Amino acid sequence: MPEYKPQTVEKKWRERWQASRAFEVTEDPSKPKFYCLEMFAYPSGHAHVGHVRNYMIGDVVARVKRMRGFNVLHPFGWDAFGLPAENAAIKNGTHPETWTLENIAHMKGQLQRLGISYAWEREIATCLPDYYKWNQWLFLKMLEKGLAYRKRSSVNWCPSCNTVLANEQVVDGGCWRCGTPVTTRDLEQWFFKITHYADDLLDGMRELGEWPEKVLTMQRNWIGRSEGARVRFKVEGGSEIEVFTTRIDTIYGANFIVLAPEHRLVQEFAAASSDPAAFRAKAAKFTSQDKSARMTGEVEKEGFDTGRTAINPFTGKPIPIWVANFVLVDYGTGAVMGVPGHDERDFEFARKYDLPVTIVVAEEGTSRDAATMTEAHAGEGNLVNSGEYDGLPWQEANRRMTADARVRGIGEGTIQYRLKDWGISRQRYWGTPIPVIYCEKCGMVPVPGDSLPVVLPKIKEFSGKGDSPLGQVPEFVNTTCPSCNGPARRETDTMDTFVDSSWYFFRFCDPKNDGLPFDPEKVGYWGPVDFYSGGVEHAILHLIYSRFFTRVFRDLGMTHLSEPFSRLLTQGMVLRNGQVMSKSKGNVVDPDDMIQKFGADALRLYVMFVAPPEKEIEWSDAGLEGSWRFLARVWRLADSLAETVGGEGIPAPSTFELTDAERALRRKTHETIKRVTADLEKLHLNTPVSAMMELVNELYAFCSASRCVPVGDEAEKVGAIERPSTISVLKESIEALVRMLSPFTPHLAEELWEALGHKGGIVEAGWPVYDEAVAKAEQIVVPVQVNGKVRGRVTVAAGTSEQDLREAALADPQVRGHIEGKTIKKVVVAGGKLVSIVVA
């Protein structure tokens, strides 16, 4: 074999895989299926190694399953709609479609050069009509079922650019383009009724035993099921404010009401105030702040007194009404009762603005001074300062006061969800057109199914200003009503791009179907996805939306599934110089540069070896070079042995009487197969690499002793193998090594497998199988402790009894030096792996 040149080897095998359609599959009921999927990519331009780590992880899993006899579906595609393409069009004058398709071509080339085993014939791009047609189809089905509807909702608005802004386009309260302070504006928006499935989504988590607990916790919190009560506070001079609380028992301590700045009453109060403009400006300051930052407390809690009061329905006393940034209109009722004695957020707010604090729940035998307390009391104990409810345990008071509120007509018990219906309307161009027409005579009319897709029209210039870009294309907007044939106009909003990614895993099962989104029988064979991987940042949007869409398809009779993904892995980020890789930080590593220098296999191996897949990794060029040196070492080993051990007809090691050295190498081989197999099943992808490195060291040591392979970096043979048993043991070991390396370094493994005389591919060879009896150690080394410190080690036969192990430990010369002349109080043998001696 020539010198190891990975670029040449990798090009050869990529071409061979493509020519043979190596990774294309169809349904085959005679084989177990395995659907392996990584979250598909946004085609942003050039992928860096931080992006592609996820794809490498998935490829290791897919390749192992193929070798173990599974029919593996491993597809890839592009989440190709979205705001970045539109922003690039505004900035660079490039059409979003051109920008997107050019990026797809480049990134596809990068992934192919990495040797990832994708079924490229199933490739999808969500910006193409043959895909987004089915977004529209599903929208119409949901409209029929009452799961899609319109209502007025607030959006970010730039009064200078005269356009709607996405949350990420609001920077420090101003427009990202011109800096003008952002306001809010109410528009008619389309929503999907995800709340219809709130309890189903919560209950379904019991099926997700192979999901990270942190993801499930994030989803439970996002859905936020809370049992409590809605209570109505009369506003002096007119209307009512309804609040939701899980702790109505603390209502005697409710000393103020806080409204979200978007609450309907805020504008009413502003109009009636002495200075409406100043009032609205203060509210606008809060509405321009990032909603998620307001919710999590990342922005300082601020508020102002409206000058209005409401009546506490239990105390009958007036309390002030405030507006504050920490209350969101989309959560609960958009109004909360401030109970600073028993809620930390309310307590901080009350102390900042000098609002009164009242203690209404206290543990028995304790006392607190509201004037001097430094934090809120969580609310455990019995009621105090609560009129007729004094002395009741808080749980009992909660139940009784909820019932009393209903009897008095001031409230009722209810279940509240943090989850809100999914607003899918976007005043954007680069997205799926919503298939609805508006007719003055007929009202809102769905586009007939046989008229789909509603194709996105071409737009030549993007200013980023004005109403929805589609609204500026008369030939798109002006149409004919399908009901009365009269003049009508099209909906000009496009769909949230999360719609595209909420069901693409089903489309991969049947990507060429032009009659349905997918064939239910094909999804019945492939679904659910057996292994799904991606970033934890998608835990509460993409993953919840995908679970929602799966239930919608189930209820449409398209699938038997309720859950789309059986096993989920959230991979860690790739850091460089302690920071997450990003273009803006100038710390990205281009995989093409690394492939050109070290080869794709070295890059793949390094990324798998450096850390467990769920952990962050710190990039190191030196580490990558070390992986290349290891592969070159494997190459030299195979080169030295290929002529001797290659081909067929060599008897198995079990047919020979082996020497001690041969038995030791064979044991190491089978032990390694066992370790690697078990670790891969548990998705411990770094430890198998360590185990294979140990095996390579054993092979070099064995062959060096036999004087049949190079020592160090020398490339010449220094001897010949004469014993048939040695040849047999080496053949078994090197072939097992190459097969185990295959998922990590597929190009190298295929080349070495061929060099070892095999005509079929390495997938056909299958995964190596270990013999438990061979893998079992003949001898073990057991540490011996005296009073908790290791004082010696004894080597005994595997399976030695506890009594014999105890005697061996006490007889060990090193141990005896620490126990002679002392009273032995106890000798404990821990599972045959440790002997612990306690002396006086």
PDB file of C-alpha atoms in Angstrom, residues 147 192-206 208 216 218-227 331 415-422 543-545 547-549 551-552 554-555 562-563:
ATOM      1  CA  LEU A 147     -57.343  24.326  14.600  1.00  0.00           C
ATOM      2  CA  PHE A 192     -52.743  27.339  15.212  1.00  0.00           C
ATOM      3  CA  LYS A 193     -54.673  26.026  18.210  1.00  0.00           C
ATOM      4  CA  ILE A 194     -51.852  24.119  19.895  1.00  0.00           C
ATOM      5  CA  THR A 195     -53.592  24.637  23.255  1.00  0.00           C
ATOM      6  CA  HIS A 196     -56.152  22.047  22.124  1.00  0.00           C
ATOM      7  CA  TYR A 197     -53.426  19.466  22.737  1.00  0.00           C
ATOM      8  CA  ALA A 198     -51.931  20.933  25.932  1.00  0.00           C
ATOM      9  CA  ASP A 199     -52.870  18.016  28.182  1.00  0.00           C
ATOM     10  CA  ASP A 200     -52.074  15.477  25.454  1.00  0.00           C
ATOM     11  CA  LEU A 201     -48.593  16.985  25.081  1.00  0.00           C
ATOM     12  CA  LEU A 202     -48.041  16.770  28.836  1.00  0.00           C
ATOM     13  CA  ASP A 203     -49.385  13.225  29.152  1.00  0.00           C
ATOM     14  CA  GLY A 204     -47.349  12.062  26.150  1.00  0.00           C
ATOM     15  CA  MET A 205     -44.107  12.776  27.962  1.00  0.00           C
ATOM     16  CA  ARG A 206     -44.561   9.485  29.774  1.00  0.00           C
ATOM     17  CA  LEU A 208     -40.428   9.747  26.098  1.00  0.00           C
ATOM     18  CA  LEU A 216     -38.839  17.341  29.237  1.00  0.00           C
ATOM     19  CA  MET A 218     -38.316  22.706  29.751  1.00  0.00           C
ATOM     20  CA  GLN A 219     -41.402  21.509  27.877  1.00  0.00           C
ATOM     21  CA  ARG A 220     -43.426  20.997  31.040  1.00  0.00           C
ATOM     22  CA  ASN A 221     -42.532  24.508  32.157  1.00  0.00           C
ATOM     23  CA  TRP A 222     -43.350  25.947  28.739  1.00  0.00           C
ATOM     24  CA  ILE A 223     -46.785  24.301  28.703  1.00  0.00           C
ATOM     25  CA  GLY A 224     -47.112  25.428  32.307  1.00  0.00           C
ATOM     26  CA  ARG A 225     -50.262  23.719  33.532  1.00  0.00           C
ATOM     27  CA  SER A 226     -51.411  25.455  36.712  1.00  0.00           C
ATOM     28  CA  GLU A 227     -54.510  24.864  38.817  1.00  0.00           C
ATOM     29  CA  TYR A 331     -49.569  34.757  30.050  1.00  0.00           C
ATOM     30  CA  ILE A 415     -56.816  25.426  34.985  1.00  0.00           C
ATOM     31  CA  GLN A 416     -54.432  27.825  33.313  1.00  0.00           C
ATOM     32  CA  TYR A 417     -51.719  27.075  30.775  1.00  0.00           C
ATOM     33  CA  ARG A 418     -48.622  29.090  30.082  1.00  0.00           C
ATOM     34  CA  LEU A 419     -48.760  27.677  26.556  1.00  0.00           C
ATOM     35  CA  LYS A 420     -50.531  29.980  24.127  1.00  0.00           C
ATOM     36  CA  ASP A 421     -51.805  29.321  20.642  1.00  0.00           C
ATOM     37  CA  TRP A 422     -49.098  29.479  18.006  1.00  0.00           C
ATOM     38  CA  LEU A 543     -39.727  19.905  19.457  1.00  0.00           C
ATOM     39  CA  ILE A 544     -43.104  20.933  20.889  1.00  0.00           C
ATOM     40  CA  TYR A 545     -44.387  21.996  17.470  1.00  0.00           C
ATOM     41  CA  ARG A 547     -45.145  16.786  18.699  1.00  0.00           C
ATOM     42  CA  PHE A 548     -48.209  18.980  18.012  1.00  0.00           C
ATOM     43  CA  PHE A 549     -48.118  18.343  14.246  1.00  0.00           C
ATOM     44  CA  ARG A 551     -50.960  14.639  16.816  1.00  0.00           C
ATOM     45  CA  VAL A 552     -52.730  16.626  14.092  1.00  0.00           C
ATOM     46  CA  ARG A 554     -52.765  11.296  13.805  1.00  0.00           C
ATOM     47  CA  ASP A 555     -56.204  12.825  14.180  1.00  0.00           C
ATOM     48  CA  SER A 562     -48.517  10.314  18.741  1.00  0.00           C
ATOM     49  CA  GLU A 563     -44.827  10.974  19.272  1.00  0.00           C
TER      50      GLU A 563
END
